[in-house]
Amino acid sequence: MNAVQVRRQIHVSGLVQGVGFRPFVYRLADEERLAGSVMNTASGVVIEVQGELDSIAQFLSRLHSETPPLARITRITVVDQSCIDDRQFRIVESHKDQAVHTLISPDVTVCGDCLREMFDPQDRRYLYPFINCTNCGPRFTIVRSIPYDRGYTSMAEFEMCPRCQAEHDDPRSRRFHAQPNACWQCGPRLELWNGDGWFIATHDPVAETVAALRAGRIVAVKGLGGFHLAADATNAAAVELLRERKRRVEKPFAVMVPDLAAAGALCHIDAVEGEALQSRQRPIVLLRKRAGCNLPEQVAPFHRELGLFLPYTPLHHLLFAIGGFKALVMTSGNASEEPIAIDNEEARERLGKLADFLLMHNRDILLRCDDSVARVTGNTLRPLRRSRGFVPAPVFLHQEIPPILAVGGELKNTICLTSGAQAFLSQHIGDLENLAAYSFFNQAIEHLKNILEIEPVAIAHDLHPDYLSTHWAQEQRGLPLIGVQHHHAHIASCMAENHLDGKVIGFALDGTGYGTDGNIWGGEVLIADYAGFTRAAQLEYMPMPGGAAAIHEPWRMAVSYLAHYLGPDALKNRLPLHEEIHPAQIQLALRMVERGIYSPLTSGYGRLCDAVASIAGIRQKVNYEGQAAIELEAAMDDGADGAAYPFELEQRAGRLVIGMEGLFRALARDVSDRVPAGVMSARFHRGLADILVKVAHLLRARTDLDRVCLSGGTFNNVFLLKNLSRQLSAGGFQVFTQNQVPCGDGGLSLGQAMVAAHLRRL
Ligand code: ZN
Ligand code: ZN
Ligand code: FE
């Protein structure tokens, strides 16, 4: 006879729609012999189960332990129900009129099951480059609008063949409700074009592509979120050619390798880095080059690190399997600093000049999404660029806030929309100085609002009056605007992802951010909560001769600091900058500084790094933002002895001002003593860590605060992040850093949203 029956209603919230959750529940219920139903609702998934108590307990525990790979459960609540006459388990379609709040999954790497099928000669999808299932494949970049249904994706124009349809309709199939389901019969196809815009009739575009790459040609390859420009990374001439055509001088190229072993032959890889490389998100992971790394220097000149990633589309796997490549440069398909190309027509036009061939397909990419970039520091994977694979998964907040649109900064822009206790950051939009990036910015805002069904009640923006994102915000009608100071937003971003409330000591270090006094901040220590901040300490202000020109030419800051602290005569001594810069230019810069013309004041840490890099002889001019600081760190001789350079502290106008006279005296002495650059770099970085720790102690004594947040792009600097964290922790501080969103300007929008939510007093 039947044991006692019970019935339970289970509410599941989180990322549980469009990720194979209902068929998973169906299978569990079936295996545990439970009757009932499962359906999507506005807030997640509602399950009803009826059966023996033990079976239901088992069902609940498996719900947690066997969650499908793409799903993420944030909460489960269970309610008792009275039993009804129920014998079987059903998947119930949601009501059409019900507002179903669907979280769209990010695009993820092809799964092991699909790969096995693709390389199985007996399988009907043998070598099919668009194979996918409920556990893998494109999502975010093919969705036009919600609900997540094939008709609202760029798969709409492909009608499923009967066999694909049968899989799609069968709850026991791995492809149940897999919207992009496709095969040779019914799905997208590859096509090959040459750079002059001619279609190439071939029955095997992959083999032709492989042959071209082997011959040292450059091929534009259409991927998940846009095009890559591919070249054989072991062929120095091919890599050089790609650099010339892309007009990319020294910025390193990302390299795709076939598997973990191939990655390990080029770079040192620890367990966390190995996991990151193989994760579903497949970011580009920055790794330390091995001494025996035999790729040509042109791949990543002057760098100790190399950005590696593993294949993530079926097509990538085919290229490696058929071509046998050890490594391919796979850099984003654009001319320098333009957004990545996604459209076939656009690609033929823009990329035809850069590539010899274009390997394309007829499944549209609706929204561009660049590769994500990350690095492991202190055993934690930290995003430098949070994009493909991560977006649009939310950052979970510790409290509900009103719907806010935050439009980010100017460089490495992302935007953020909030809903309840979730913050949705957009993919990497890029530098808004560029007109094409600006239109992408517009499009990303509309698309995110659309697929998330969020109508913001306020717009948060940076205080900088000239940022295009600020202009955009000011052009919107009908919504209140909230300006948020740049470094306050950095600290709030760190607080938000760490679920902090109340006041913290915030170290915000970066290159540039508009200050409330109209000067350019960037070496700031704030006492902050979400609603406000006081500026407790700063690097001493210094003039930037030539304004923005100083950002491109580090020697200008060397002139400024040396003249300020040691007097103009210090420039008569022999310095590395004299070898590259014309004396008249140096004189001109000096005069600008002395007279205060064309010389805005900055407390930016990035500018201090510029000056030190120039004096140490590392670099007088840069080709990309942050290059001097990056190379200054890379040059560091970790084993160097020699004392840390001294900094001074002074109380001025109610705050601590960090002076650098001692630092520049010592630097000048080291230059004349011909101390190697690596030693100077080490002494500089140690000195900086020491003074910041000292500031933290002083502020704790005054405020009783012992929680420290580290944010701003400077904390991509491994040495500072590690050493400052270690020294502060040893001093009894609780140290919080970022690992969900970038600590650089890519994470600003999250902080802006949090500040705006608290300033609005809602
Ligand atoms: Zn799959
Ligand atoms: Zn089919
Ligand atoms: Fe910043």
PDB file of N, CA, C and O and ligand atoms in Angstrom, residues 109-115 131-137 174-175, ligand 1:
ATOM      1  N   THR A 109      30.674  28.618 -23.434  1.00  0.00           N
ATOM      2  CA  THR A 109      31.467  27.733 -24.272  1.00  0.00           C
ATOM      3  C   THR A 109      30.704  26.449 -24.618  1.00  0.00           C
ATOM      4  O   THR A 109      29.857  25.996 -23.848  1.00  0.00           O
ATOM      5  N   VAL A 110      30.992  25.894 -25.775  1.00  0.00           N
ATOM      6  CA  VAL A 110      30.391  24.631 -26.194  1.00  0.00           C
ATOM      7  C   VAL A 110      30.702  23.558 -25.141  1.00  0.00           C
ATOM      8  O   VAL A 110      31.803  23.517 -24.590  1.00  0.00           O
ATOM      9  N   CYS A 111      29.707  22.696 -24.813  1.00  0.00           N
ATOM     10  CA  CYS A 111      29.896  21.733 -23.728  1.00  0.00           C
ATOM     11  C   CYS A 111      30.565  20.449 -24.235  1.00  0.00           C
ATOM     12  O   CYS A 111      30.652  20.208 -25.434  1.00  0.00           O
ATOM     13  N   GLY A 112      31.014  19.632 -23.303  1.00  0.00           N
ATOM     14  CA  GLY A 112      31.706  18.386 -23.636  1.00  0.00           C
ATOM     15  C   GLY A 112      30.833  17.427 -24.434  1.00  0.00           C
ATOM     16  O   GLY A 112      31.310  16.766 -25.367  1.00  0.00           O
ATOM     17  N   ASP A 113      29.545  17.354 -24.083  1.00  0.00           N
ATOM     18  CA  ASP A 113      28.642  16.441 -24.802  1.00  0.00           C
ATOM     19  C   ASP A 113      28.539  16.845 -26.274  1.00  0.00           C
ATOM     20  O   ASP A 113      28.583  16.001 -27.170  1.00  0.00           O
ATOM     21  N   CYS A 114      28.381  18.146 -26.511  1.00  0.00           N
ATOM     22  CA  CYS A 114      28.263  18.612 -27.898  1.00  0.00           C
ATOM     23  C   CYS A 114      29.572  18.381 -28.658  1.00  0.00           C
ATOM     24  O   CYS A 114      29.558  17.993 -29.826  1.00  0.00           O
ATOM     25  N   LEU A 115      30.710  18.606 -27.981  1.00  0.00           N
ATOM     26  CA  LEU A 115      31.999  18.388 -28.651  1.00  0.00           C
ATOM     27  C   LEU A 115      32.172  16.929 -29.060  1.00  0.00           C
ATOM     28  O   LEU A 115      32.623  16.620 -30.162  1.00  0.00           O
ATOM     29  N   ILE A 131      26.796  23.461 -33.537  1.00  0.00           N
ATOM     30  CA  ILE A 131      26.187  22.529 -32.593  1.00  0.00           C
ATOM     31  C   ILE A 131      26.038  23.214 -31.229  1.00  0.00           C
ATOM     32  O   ILE A 131      26.881  24.004 -30.827  1.00  0.00           O
ATOM     33  N   ASN A 132      24.927  22.978 -30.554  1.00  0.00           N
ATOM     34  CA  ASN A 132      24.727  23.536 -29.210  1.00  0.00           C
ATOM     35  C   ASN A 132      23.632  22.750 -28.513  1.00  0.00           C
ATOM     36  O   ASN A 132      22.992  21.886 -29.121  1.00  0.00           O
ATOM     37  N   CYS A 133      23.420  23.010 -27.228  1.00  0.00           N
ATOM     38  CA  CYS A 133      22.342  22.365 -26.483  1.00  0.00           C
ATOM     39  C   CYS A 133      21.916  23.270 -25.337  1.00  0.00           C
ATOM     40  O   CYS A 133      22.381  24.399 -25.239  1.00  0.00           O
ATOM     41  N   THR A 134      21.038  22.777 -24.465  1.00  0.00           N
ATOM     42  CA  THR A 134      20.544  23.608 -23.365  1.00  0.00           C
ATOM     43  C   THR A 134      21.665  24.048 -22.437  1.00  0.00           C
ATOM     44  O   THR A 134      21.546  25.032 -21.729  1.00  0.00           O
ATOM     45  N   ASN A 135      22.760  23.288 -22.424  1.00  0.00           N
ATOM     46  CA  ASN A 135      23.845  23.598 -21.497  1.00  0.00           C
ATOM     47  C   ASN A 135      24.924  24.488 -22.099  1.00  0.00           C
ATOM     48  O   ASN A 135      25.911  24.791 -21.443  1.00  0.00           O
ATOM     49  N   CYS A 136      24.771  24.838 -23.368  1.00  0.00           N
ATOM     50  CA  CYS A 136      25.878  25.572 -23.982  1.00  0.00           C
ATOM     51  C   CYS A 136      25.418  26.402 -25.184  1.00  0.00           C
ATOM     52  O   CYS A 136      24.299  26.246 -25.655  1.00  0.00           O
ATOM     53  N   GLY A 137      26.321  27.254 -25.650  1.00  0.00           N
ATOM     54  CA  GLY A 137      26.077  27.972 -26.891  1.00  0.00           C
ATOM     55  C   GLY A 137      25.739  29.438 -26.718  1.00  0.00           C
ATOM     56  O   GLY A 137      25.869  30.001 -25.639  1.00  0.00           O
ATOM     57  N   ARG A 174      18.642  16.504 -24.224  1.00  0.00           N
ATOM     58  CA  ARG A 174      19.560  17.567 -23.797  1.00  0.00           C
ATOM     59  C   ARG A 174      19.240  18.866 -24.540  1.00  0.00           C
ATOM     60  O   ARG A 174      19.781  19.917 -24.231  1.00  0.00           O
ATOM     61  N   ARG A 175      18.401  18.783 -25.543  1.00  0.00           N
ATOM     62  CA  ARG A 175      18.081  19.980 -26.339  1.00  0.00           C
ATOM     63  C   ARG A 175      16.642  20.447 -26.140  1.00  0.00           C
ATOM     64  O   ARG A 175      16.123  21.234 -26.932  1.00  0.00           O
TER      65      ARG A 175
HETATM   66 ZN    ZN B   1      26.078  21.429 -25.477  1.00  0.00          ZN
END
